[in-house]
Every structure is written in C-alpha cells, then in structure tokens.
mmCIF file of C-alpha atoms and ligand atoms in Angstrom:
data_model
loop_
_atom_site.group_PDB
_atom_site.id
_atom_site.type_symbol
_atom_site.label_atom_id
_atom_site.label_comp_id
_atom_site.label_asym_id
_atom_site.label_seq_id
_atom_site.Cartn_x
_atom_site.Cartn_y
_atom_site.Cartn_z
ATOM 1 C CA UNK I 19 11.095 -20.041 -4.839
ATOM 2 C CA UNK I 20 8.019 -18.389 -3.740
ATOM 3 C CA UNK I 21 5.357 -18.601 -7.082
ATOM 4 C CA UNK I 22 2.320 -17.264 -7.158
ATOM 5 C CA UNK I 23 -0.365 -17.002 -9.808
ATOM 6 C CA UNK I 24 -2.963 -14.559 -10.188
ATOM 7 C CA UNK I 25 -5.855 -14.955 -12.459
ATOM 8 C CA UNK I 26 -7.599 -11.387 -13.156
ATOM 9 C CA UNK I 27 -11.111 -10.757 -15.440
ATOM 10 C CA UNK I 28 -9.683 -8.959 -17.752
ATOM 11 C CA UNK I 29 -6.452 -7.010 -19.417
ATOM 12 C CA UNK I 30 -7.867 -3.652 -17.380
ATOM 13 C CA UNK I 31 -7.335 -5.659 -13.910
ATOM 14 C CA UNK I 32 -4.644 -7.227 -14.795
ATOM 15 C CA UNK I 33 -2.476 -3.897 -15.542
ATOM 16 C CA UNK I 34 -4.192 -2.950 -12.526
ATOM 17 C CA UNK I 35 -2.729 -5.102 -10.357
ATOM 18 C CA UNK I 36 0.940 -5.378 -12.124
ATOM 19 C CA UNK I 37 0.788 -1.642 -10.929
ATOM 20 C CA UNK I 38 -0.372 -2.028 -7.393
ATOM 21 C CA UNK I 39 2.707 -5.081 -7.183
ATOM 22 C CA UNK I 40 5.555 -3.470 -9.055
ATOM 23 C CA UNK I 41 4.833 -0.204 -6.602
ATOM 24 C CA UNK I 42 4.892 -2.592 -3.519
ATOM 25 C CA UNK I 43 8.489 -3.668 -5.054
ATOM 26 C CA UNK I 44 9.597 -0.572 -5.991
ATOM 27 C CA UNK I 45 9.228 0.851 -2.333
ATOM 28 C CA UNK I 46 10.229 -2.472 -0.870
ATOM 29 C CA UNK I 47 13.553 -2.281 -2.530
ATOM 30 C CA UNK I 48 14.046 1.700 -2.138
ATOM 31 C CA UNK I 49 13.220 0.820 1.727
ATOM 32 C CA UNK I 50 15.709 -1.908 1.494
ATOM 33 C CA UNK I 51 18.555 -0.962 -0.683
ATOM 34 C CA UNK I 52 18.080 2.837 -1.414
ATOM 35 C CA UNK I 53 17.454 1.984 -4.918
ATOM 36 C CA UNK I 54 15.284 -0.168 -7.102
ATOM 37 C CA UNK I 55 16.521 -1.817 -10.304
ATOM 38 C CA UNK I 56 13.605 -2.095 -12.721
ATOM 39 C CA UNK I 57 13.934 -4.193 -15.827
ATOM 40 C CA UNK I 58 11.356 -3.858 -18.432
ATOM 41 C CA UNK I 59 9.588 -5.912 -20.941
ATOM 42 C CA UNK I 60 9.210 -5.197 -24.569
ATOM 43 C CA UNK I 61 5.153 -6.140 -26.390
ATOM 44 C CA UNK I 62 2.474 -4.919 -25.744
ATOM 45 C CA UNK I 63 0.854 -6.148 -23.137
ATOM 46 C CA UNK I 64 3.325 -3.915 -20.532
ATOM 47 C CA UNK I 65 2.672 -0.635 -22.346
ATOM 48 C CA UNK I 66 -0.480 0.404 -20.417
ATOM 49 C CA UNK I 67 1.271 -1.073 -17.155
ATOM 50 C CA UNK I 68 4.178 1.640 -18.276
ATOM 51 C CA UNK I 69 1.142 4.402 -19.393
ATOM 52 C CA UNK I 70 0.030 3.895 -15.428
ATOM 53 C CA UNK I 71 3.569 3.926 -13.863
ATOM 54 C CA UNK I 72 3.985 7.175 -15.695
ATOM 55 C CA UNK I 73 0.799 8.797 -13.135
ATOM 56 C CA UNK I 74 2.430 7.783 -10.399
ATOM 57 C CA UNK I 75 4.679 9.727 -8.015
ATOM 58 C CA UNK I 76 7.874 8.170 -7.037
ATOM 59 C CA UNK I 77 11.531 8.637 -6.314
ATOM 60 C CA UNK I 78 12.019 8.571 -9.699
ATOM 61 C CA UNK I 79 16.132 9.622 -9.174
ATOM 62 C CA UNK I 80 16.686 6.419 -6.814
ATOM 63 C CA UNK I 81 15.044 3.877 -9.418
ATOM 64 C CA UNK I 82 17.188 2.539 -12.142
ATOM 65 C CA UNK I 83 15.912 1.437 -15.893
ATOM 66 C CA UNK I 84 17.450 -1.556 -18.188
ATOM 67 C CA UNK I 85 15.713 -3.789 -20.393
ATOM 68 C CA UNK I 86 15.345 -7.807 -20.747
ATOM 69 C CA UNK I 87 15.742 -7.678 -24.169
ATOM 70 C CA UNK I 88 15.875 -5.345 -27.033
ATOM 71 C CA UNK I 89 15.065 -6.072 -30.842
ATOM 72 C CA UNK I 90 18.265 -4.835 -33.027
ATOM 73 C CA UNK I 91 17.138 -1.716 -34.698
ATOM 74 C CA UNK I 92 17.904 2.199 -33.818
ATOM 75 C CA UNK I 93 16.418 3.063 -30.519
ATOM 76 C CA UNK I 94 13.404 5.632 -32.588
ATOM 77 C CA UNK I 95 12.465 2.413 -34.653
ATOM 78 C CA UNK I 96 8.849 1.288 -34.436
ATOM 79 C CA UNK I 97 9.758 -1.713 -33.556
ATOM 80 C CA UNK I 98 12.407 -0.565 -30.748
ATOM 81 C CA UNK I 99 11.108 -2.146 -27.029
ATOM 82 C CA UNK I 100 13.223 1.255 -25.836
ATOM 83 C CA UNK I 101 10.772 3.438 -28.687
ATOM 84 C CA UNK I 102 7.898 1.821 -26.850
ATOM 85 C CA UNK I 103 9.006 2.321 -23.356
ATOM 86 C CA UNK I 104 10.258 6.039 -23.786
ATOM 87 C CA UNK I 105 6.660 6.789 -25.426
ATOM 88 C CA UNK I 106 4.726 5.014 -22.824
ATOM 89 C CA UNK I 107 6.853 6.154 -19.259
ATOM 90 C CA UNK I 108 10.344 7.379 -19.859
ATOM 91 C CA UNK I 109 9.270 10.985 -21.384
ATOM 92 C CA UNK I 110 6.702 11.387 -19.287
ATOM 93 C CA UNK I 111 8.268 11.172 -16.003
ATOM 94 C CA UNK I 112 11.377 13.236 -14.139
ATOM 95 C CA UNK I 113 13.742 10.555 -14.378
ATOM 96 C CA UNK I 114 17.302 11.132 -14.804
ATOM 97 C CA UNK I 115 18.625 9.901 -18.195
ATOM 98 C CA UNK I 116 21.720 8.484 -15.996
ATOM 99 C CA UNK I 117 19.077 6.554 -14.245
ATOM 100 C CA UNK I 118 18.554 4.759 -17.860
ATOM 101 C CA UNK I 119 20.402 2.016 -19.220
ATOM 102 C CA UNK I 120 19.196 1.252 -23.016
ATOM 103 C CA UNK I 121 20.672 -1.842 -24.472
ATOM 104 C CA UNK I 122 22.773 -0.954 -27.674
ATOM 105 C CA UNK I 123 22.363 -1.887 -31.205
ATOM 106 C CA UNK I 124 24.498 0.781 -33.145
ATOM 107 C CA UNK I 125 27.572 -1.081 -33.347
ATOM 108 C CA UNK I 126 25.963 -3.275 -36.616
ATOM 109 C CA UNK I 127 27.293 -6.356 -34.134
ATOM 110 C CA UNK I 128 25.171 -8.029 -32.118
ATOM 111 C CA UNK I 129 27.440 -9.951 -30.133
ATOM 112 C CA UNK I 130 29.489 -6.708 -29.645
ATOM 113 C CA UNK I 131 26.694 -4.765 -28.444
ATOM 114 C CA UNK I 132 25.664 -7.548 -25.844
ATOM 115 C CA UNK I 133 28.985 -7.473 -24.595
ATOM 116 C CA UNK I 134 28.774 -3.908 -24.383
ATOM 117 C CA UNK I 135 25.847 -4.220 -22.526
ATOM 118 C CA UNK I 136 26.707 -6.898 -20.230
ATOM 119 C CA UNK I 137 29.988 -4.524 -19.237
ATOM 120 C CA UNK I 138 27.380 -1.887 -18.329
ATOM 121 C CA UNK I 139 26.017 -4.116 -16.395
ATOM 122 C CA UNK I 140 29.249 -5.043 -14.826
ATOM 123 C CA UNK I 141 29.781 -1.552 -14.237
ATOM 124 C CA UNK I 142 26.648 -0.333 -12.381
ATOM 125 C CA UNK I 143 26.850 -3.610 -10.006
ATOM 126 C CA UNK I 144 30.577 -3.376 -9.522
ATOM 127 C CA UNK I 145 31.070 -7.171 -10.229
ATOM 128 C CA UNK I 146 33.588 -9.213 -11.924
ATOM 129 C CA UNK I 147 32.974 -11.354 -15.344
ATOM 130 C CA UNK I 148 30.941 -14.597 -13.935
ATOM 131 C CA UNK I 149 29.087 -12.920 -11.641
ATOM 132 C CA UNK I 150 25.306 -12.795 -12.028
ATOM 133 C CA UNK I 151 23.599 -9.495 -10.198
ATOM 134 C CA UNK I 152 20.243 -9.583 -8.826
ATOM 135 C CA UNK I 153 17.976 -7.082 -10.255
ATOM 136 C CA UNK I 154 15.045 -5.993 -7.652
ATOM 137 C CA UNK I 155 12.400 -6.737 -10.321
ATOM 138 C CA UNK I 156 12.149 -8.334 -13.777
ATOM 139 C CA UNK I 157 9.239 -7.580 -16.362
ATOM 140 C CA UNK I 158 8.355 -10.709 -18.695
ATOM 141 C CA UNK I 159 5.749 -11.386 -21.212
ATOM 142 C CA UNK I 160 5.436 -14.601 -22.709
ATOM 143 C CA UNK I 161 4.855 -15.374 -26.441
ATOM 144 C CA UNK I 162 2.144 -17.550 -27.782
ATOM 145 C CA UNK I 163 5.262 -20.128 -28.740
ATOM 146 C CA UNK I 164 6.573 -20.102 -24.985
ATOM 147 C CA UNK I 165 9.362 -18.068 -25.683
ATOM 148 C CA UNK I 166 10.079 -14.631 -22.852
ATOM 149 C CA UNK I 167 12.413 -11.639 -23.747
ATOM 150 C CA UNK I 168 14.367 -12.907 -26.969
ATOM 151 C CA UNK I 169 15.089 -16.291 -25.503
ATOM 152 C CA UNK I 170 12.725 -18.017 -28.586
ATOM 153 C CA UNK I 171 12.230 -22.153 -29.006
ATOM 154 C CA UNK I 172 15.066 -23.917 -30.300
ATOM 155 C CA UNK I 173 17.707 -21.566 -30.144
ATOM 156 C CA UNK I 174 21.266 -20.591 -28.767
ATOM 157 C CA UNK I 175 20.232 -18.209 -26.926
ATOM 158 C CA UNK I 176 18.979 -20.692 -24.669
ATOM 159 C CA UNK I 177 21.858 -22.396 -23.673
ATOM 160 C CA UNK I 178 23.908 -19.663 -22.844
ATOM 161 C CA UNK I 179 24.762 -19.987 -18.637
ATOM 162 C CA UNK I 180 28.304 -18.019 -19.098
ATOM 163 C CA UNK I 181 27.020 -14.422 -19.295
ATOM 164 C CA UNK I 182 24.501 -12.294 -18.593
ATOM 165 C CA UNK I 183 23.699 -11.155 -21.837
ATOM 166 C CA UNK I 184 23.369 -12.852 -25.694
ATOM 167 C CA UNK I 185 21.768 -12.552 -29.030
ATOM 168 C CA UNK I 186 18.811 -13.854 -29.263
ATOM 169 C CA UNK I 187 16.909 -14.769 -32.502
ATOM 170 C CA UNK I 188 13.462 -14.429 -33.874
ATOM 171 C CA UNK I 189 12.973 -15.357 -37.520
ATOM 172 C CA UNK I 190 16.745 -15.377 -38.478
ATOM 173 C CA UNK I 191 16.775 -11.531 -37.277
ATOM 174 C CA UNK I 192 18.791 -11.051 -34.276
ATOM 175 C CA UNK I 193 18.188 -9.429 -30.785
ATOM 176 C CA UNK I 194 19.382 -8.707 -27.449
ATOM 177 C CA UNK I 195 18.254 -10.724 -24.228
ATOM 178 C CA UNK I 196 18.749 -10.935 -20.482
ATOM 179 C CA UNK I 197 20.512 -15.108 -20.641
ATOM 180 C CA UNK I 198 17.932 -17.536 -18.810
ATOM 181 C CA UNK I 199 20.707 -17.329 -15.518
ATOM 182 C CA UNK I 200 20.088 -13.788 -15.145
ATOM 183 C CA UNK I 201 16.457 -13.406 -14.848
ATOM 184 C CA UNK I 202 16.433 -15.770 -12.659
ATOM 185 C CA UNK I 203 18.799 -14.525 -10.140
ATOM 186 C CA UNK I 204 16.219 -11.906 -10.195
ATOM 187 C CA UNK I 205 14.191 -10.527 -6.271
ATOM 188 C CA UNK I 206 11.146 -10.727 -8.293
ATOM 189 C CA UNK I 207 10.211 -11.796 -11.804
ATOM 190 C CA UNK I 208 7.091 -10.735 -12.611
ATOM 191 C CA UNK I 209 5.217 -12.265 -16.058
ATOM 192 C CA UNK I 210 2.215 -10.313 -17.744
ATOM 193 C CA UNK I 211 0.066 -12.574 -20.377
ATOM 194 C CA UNK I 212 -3.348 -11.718 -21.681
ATOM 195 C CA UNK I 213 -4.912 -13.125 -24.583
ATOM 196 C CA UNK I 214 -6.451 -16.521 -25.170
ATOM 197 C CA UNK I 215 -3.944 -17.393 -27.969
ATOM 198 C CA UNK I 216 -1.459 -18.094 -24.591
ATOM 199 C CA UNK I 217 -3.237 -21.056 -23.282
ATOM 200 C CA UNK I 218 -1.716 -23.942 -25.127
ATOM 201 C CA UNK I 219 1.782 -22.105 -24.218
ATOM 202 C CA UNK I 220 0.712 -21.644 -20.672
ATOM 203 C CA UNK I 221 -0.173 -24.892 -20.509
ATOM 204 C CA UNK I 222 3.335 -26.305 -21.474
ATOM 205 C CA UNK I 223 5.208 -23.561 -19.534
ATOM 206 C CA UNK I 224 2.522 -24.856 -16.027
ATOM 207 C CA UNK I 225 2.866 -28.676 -17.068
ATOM 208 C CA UNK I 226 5.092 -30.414 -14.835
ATOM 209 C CA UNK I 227 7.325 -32.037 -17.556
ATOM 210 C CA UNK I 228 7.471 -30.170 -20.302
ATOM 211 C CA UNK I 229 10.498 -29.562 -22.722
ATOM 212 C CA UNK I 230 12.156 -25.593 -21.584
ATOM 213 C CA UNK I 231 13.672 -26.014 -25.066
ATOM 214 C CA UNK I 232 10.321 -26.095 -27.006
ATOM 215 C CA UNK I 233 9.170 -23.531 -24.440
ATOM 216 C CA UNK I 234 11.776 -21.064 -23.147
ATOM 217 C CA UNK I 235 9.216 -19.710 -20.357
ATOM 218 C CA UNK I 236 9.647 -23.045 -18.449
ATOM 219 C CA UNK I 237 13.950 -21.855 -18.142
ATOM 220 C CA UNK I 238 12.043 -19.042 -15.729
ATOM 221 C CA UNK I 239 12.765 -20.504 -12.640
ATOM 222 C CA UNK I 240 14.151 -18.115 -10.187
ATOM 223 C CA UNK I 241 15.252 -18.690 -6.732
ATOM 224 C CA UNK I 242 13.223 -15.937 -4.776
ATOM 225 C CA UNK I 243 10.135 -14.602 -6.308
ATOM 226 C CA UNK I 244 8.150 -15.797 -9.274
ATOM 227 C CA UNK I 245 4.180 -13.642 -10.320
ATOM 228 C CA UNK I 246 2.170 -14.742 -13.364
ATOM 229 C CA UNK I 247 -0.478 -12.405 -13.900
ATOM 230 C CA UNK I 248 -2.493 -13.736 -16.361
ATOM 231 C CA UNK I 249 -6.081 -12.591 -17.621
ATOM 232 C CA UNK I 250 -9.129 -14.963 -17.426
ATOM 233 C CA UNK I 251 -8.394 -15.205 -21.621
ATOM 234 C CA UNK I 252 -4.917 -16.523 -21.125
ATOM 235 C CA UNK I 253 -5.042 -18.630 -18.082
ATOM 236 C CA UNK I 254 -9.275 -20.175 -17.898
ATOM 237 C CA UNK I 255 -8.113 -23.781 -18.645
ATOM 238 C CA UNK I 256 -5.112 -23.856 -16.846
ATOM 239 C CA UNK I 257 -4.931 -26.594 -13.966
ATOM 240 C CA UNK I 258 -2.862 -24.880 -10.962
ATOM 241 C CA UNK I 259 -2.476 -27.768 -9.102
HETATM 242 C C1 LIG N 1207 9.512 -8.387 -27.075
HETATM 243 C C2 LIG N 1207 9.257 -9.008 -25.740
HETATM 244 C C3 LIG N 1207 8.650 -10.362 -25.930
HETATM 245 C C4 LIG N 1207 7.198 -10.196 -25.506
HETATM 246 C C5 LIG N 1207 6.380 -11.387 -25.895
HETATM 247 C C6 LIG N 1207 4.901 -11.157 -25.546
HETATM 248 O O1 LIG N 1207 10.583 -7.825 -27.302
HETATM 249 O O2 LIG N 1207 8.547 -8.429 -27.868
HETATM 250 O O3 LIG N 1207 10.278 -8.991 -24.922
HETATM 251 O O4 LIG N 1207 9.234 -11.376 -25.167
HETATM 252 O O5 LIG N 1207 7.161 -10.005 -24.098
HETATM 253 O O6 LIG N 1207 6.509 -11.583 -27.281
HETATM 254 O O7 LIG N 1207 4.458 -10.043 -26.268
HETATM 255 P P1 LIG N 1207 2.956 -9.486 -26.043
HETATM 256 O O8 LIG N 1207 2.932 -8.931 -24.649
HETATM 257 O O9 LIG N 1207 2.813 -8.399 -27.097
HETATM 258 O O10 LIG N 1207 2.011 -10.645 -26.237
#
C-alpha cells in the first residue's frame, strides 16, 4: 500500500488539492478502464470539494456515482448524504441519472435495503456473492471519535468481512455503510479531515498500535492507494514518522 499524507494551511487548500487529485484519478481511470467509479462521502467537509467538481468539465456519462454510506432517512431529508451531494454536484452537472447509484432506505429495513444495495452492486460489476469489486476511488471523512462512513466505535458494523454492505449505527439510529473489506479493496481511498477537534482521533488512527475497534479509521487499510489530506488544524501535532 502506497500512503501518503498531505498536510495543507487551511480547509481552502485542502479542497483545493482533493480537486486537483480526484481529477488526476478520474482521468487516470477513464484512460485506463473507460470509466471511473466515484464513491462519495457524506459531512461536510466534502461538500465544497463536490461545489468545485461541479465547475469542472468532464466525461460526466463515463463516470459512475455510489456512496460509502448513507444515513436512513428519505433521500430529500436534511440529513440525507444523497440531499447533500445532489445540492452540492449532482444537479448541477450533465450526468446521467443511470450513471447514479443512491443507496436505499425506503424499504423501512435496513438490512433489506443494504442487501438491496449490495445486489446493485453485484449487478453493475457483474460479480458473484463473495466477491469484493474495486472501486477507482473512495471518498472518506473521519469523525472526531475515529469512526469513517457509518462504520462508528464499538459496533457490528465493524466486524462484518462477508459482504460488501451493512447497517451501521450512530446513536442507536441505523445507517448504511461500505463494510471495512470493501473500501479497502478500493484503487484509491482518499480521506478529507479539517478541524482541530480531529487530532486526538488522528493521533490514534496514525499511532502504530492502536485499537481499530475504538477507532474504525485504523480498519482503512487498503492494498493500493491510501491519501489523508488533512488541514494544518487537524493534523499540526501529528508525528508522521
Ligand atoms: C457521514 C459521513 C461521516 C463523515 C464524518 C466526518 O455520513 O456523516 O460519512 O463518516 O465523513 O462524520 O464528517 P465531517 O466531514 O462533517 O467532519
């Protein structure tokens, strides 16, 4: 695994140059494959990332939209990572709404709606049940508690290795998240944390023991490439030895 770590000045730069390396992916894998496979994040520190992907010109029809993990409400909830990402890139680019594939949460079941998911996944990369697909790029953020997507401390969620997708849980209310495996089968996971309230976390998640159960960001281990761009709030006292 190739990791690299990237400390910018400040959230500005640091969108900055999330843009500049999810563009060099994007073409890398259209170059390569004829497609690209984006995954995105939910919080907020993506959005302006998305707002900036949305002024950009690109084969829009050969690049392919799912999400790491979803929050289980109706997709035009506030609190829906799809609201968020529709508002901040989807309707403001020419993408085909084949091209997108939302994680669902009508089916008042999360486990159903993960496995409905996970088929849909199946589906798109023509693979059987076990298989794990390798998405071109994966958008994280990280939590202040070390969790990424929905897989949170001290939960299920993070033991799952049989499937791609699961239910996570925040605060007893459920979601939907890409399982540890998946992400990191992943050509290129790419982690965006800003704000001094992620040092401790970062710390635990850099440390070279640690406990992954405690903080889920340390599971993040994937075989080809691994990018934490962090702002000079979030990573300053971190030791990158
Ligand atoms: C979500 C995200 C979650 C997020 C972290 C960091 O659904 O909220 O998937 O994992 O990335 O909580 O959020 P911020 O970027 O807002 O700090």
């Amino acid at each position: 695994m190739k990791k690299k770590v990237i400390i910018l000045n400040d959230q500005p730069s640091l969108v900055k140059q999330g843009l500049t390396l999810v563009l060099e992916k994007i073409e890398q894998a259209i170059q390569q494959r004829g497609k690209c496979t984006l995954v995105l994040s939910g919080g907020s520190t993506p959005k302006p990332l998305y707002e900036a992907l949305a002024q950009q010109s690109l084969p829009w029809e050969k690049i392919y939209i799912f999400w790491g993990d979803e929050r289980y409400v109706s997709s035009d909830h506030p609190d829906s990572n799809q609201h968020m990402t529709r508002q901040a890139l989807l309707d403001r680019i020419e993408i085909p709404s084949t091209n997108i594939y939302a994680m669902p949460t009508g089916s008042h079941d999360p486990a159903l709606d993960a496995q409905k998911y996970e088929t849909m996944l199946q589906e798109f990369f023509k693979i059987n049940p076990g298989d794990f697909p390798a998405f071109d790029i994966i958008l994280l953020g990280m939590g202040d508690d070390g969790h990424t997507a929905s897989l949170f401390p001290h939960t299920e969620a993070l033991h799952v290795s049989n499937h791609l997708i699961t239910v996570g849980q925040k605060d007893g209310q459920p979601r939907l998240t890409f399982t540890a495996p998946l992400i990191n089968q992943a050509r290129c996971v790419i982690f965006l944390v800003a704000g001094s309230n992620k040092q401790v976390a970062l710390a635990e998640v850099f440390a070279s023991e640690g406990d992954a159960m405690t903080y889920p960001s340390r599971l993040i281990q994937p075989q080809e490439e691994l990018w934490w761009l962090l702002d000079q709030a979030a990573g300053q006292n971190l030791s990158l030895v």
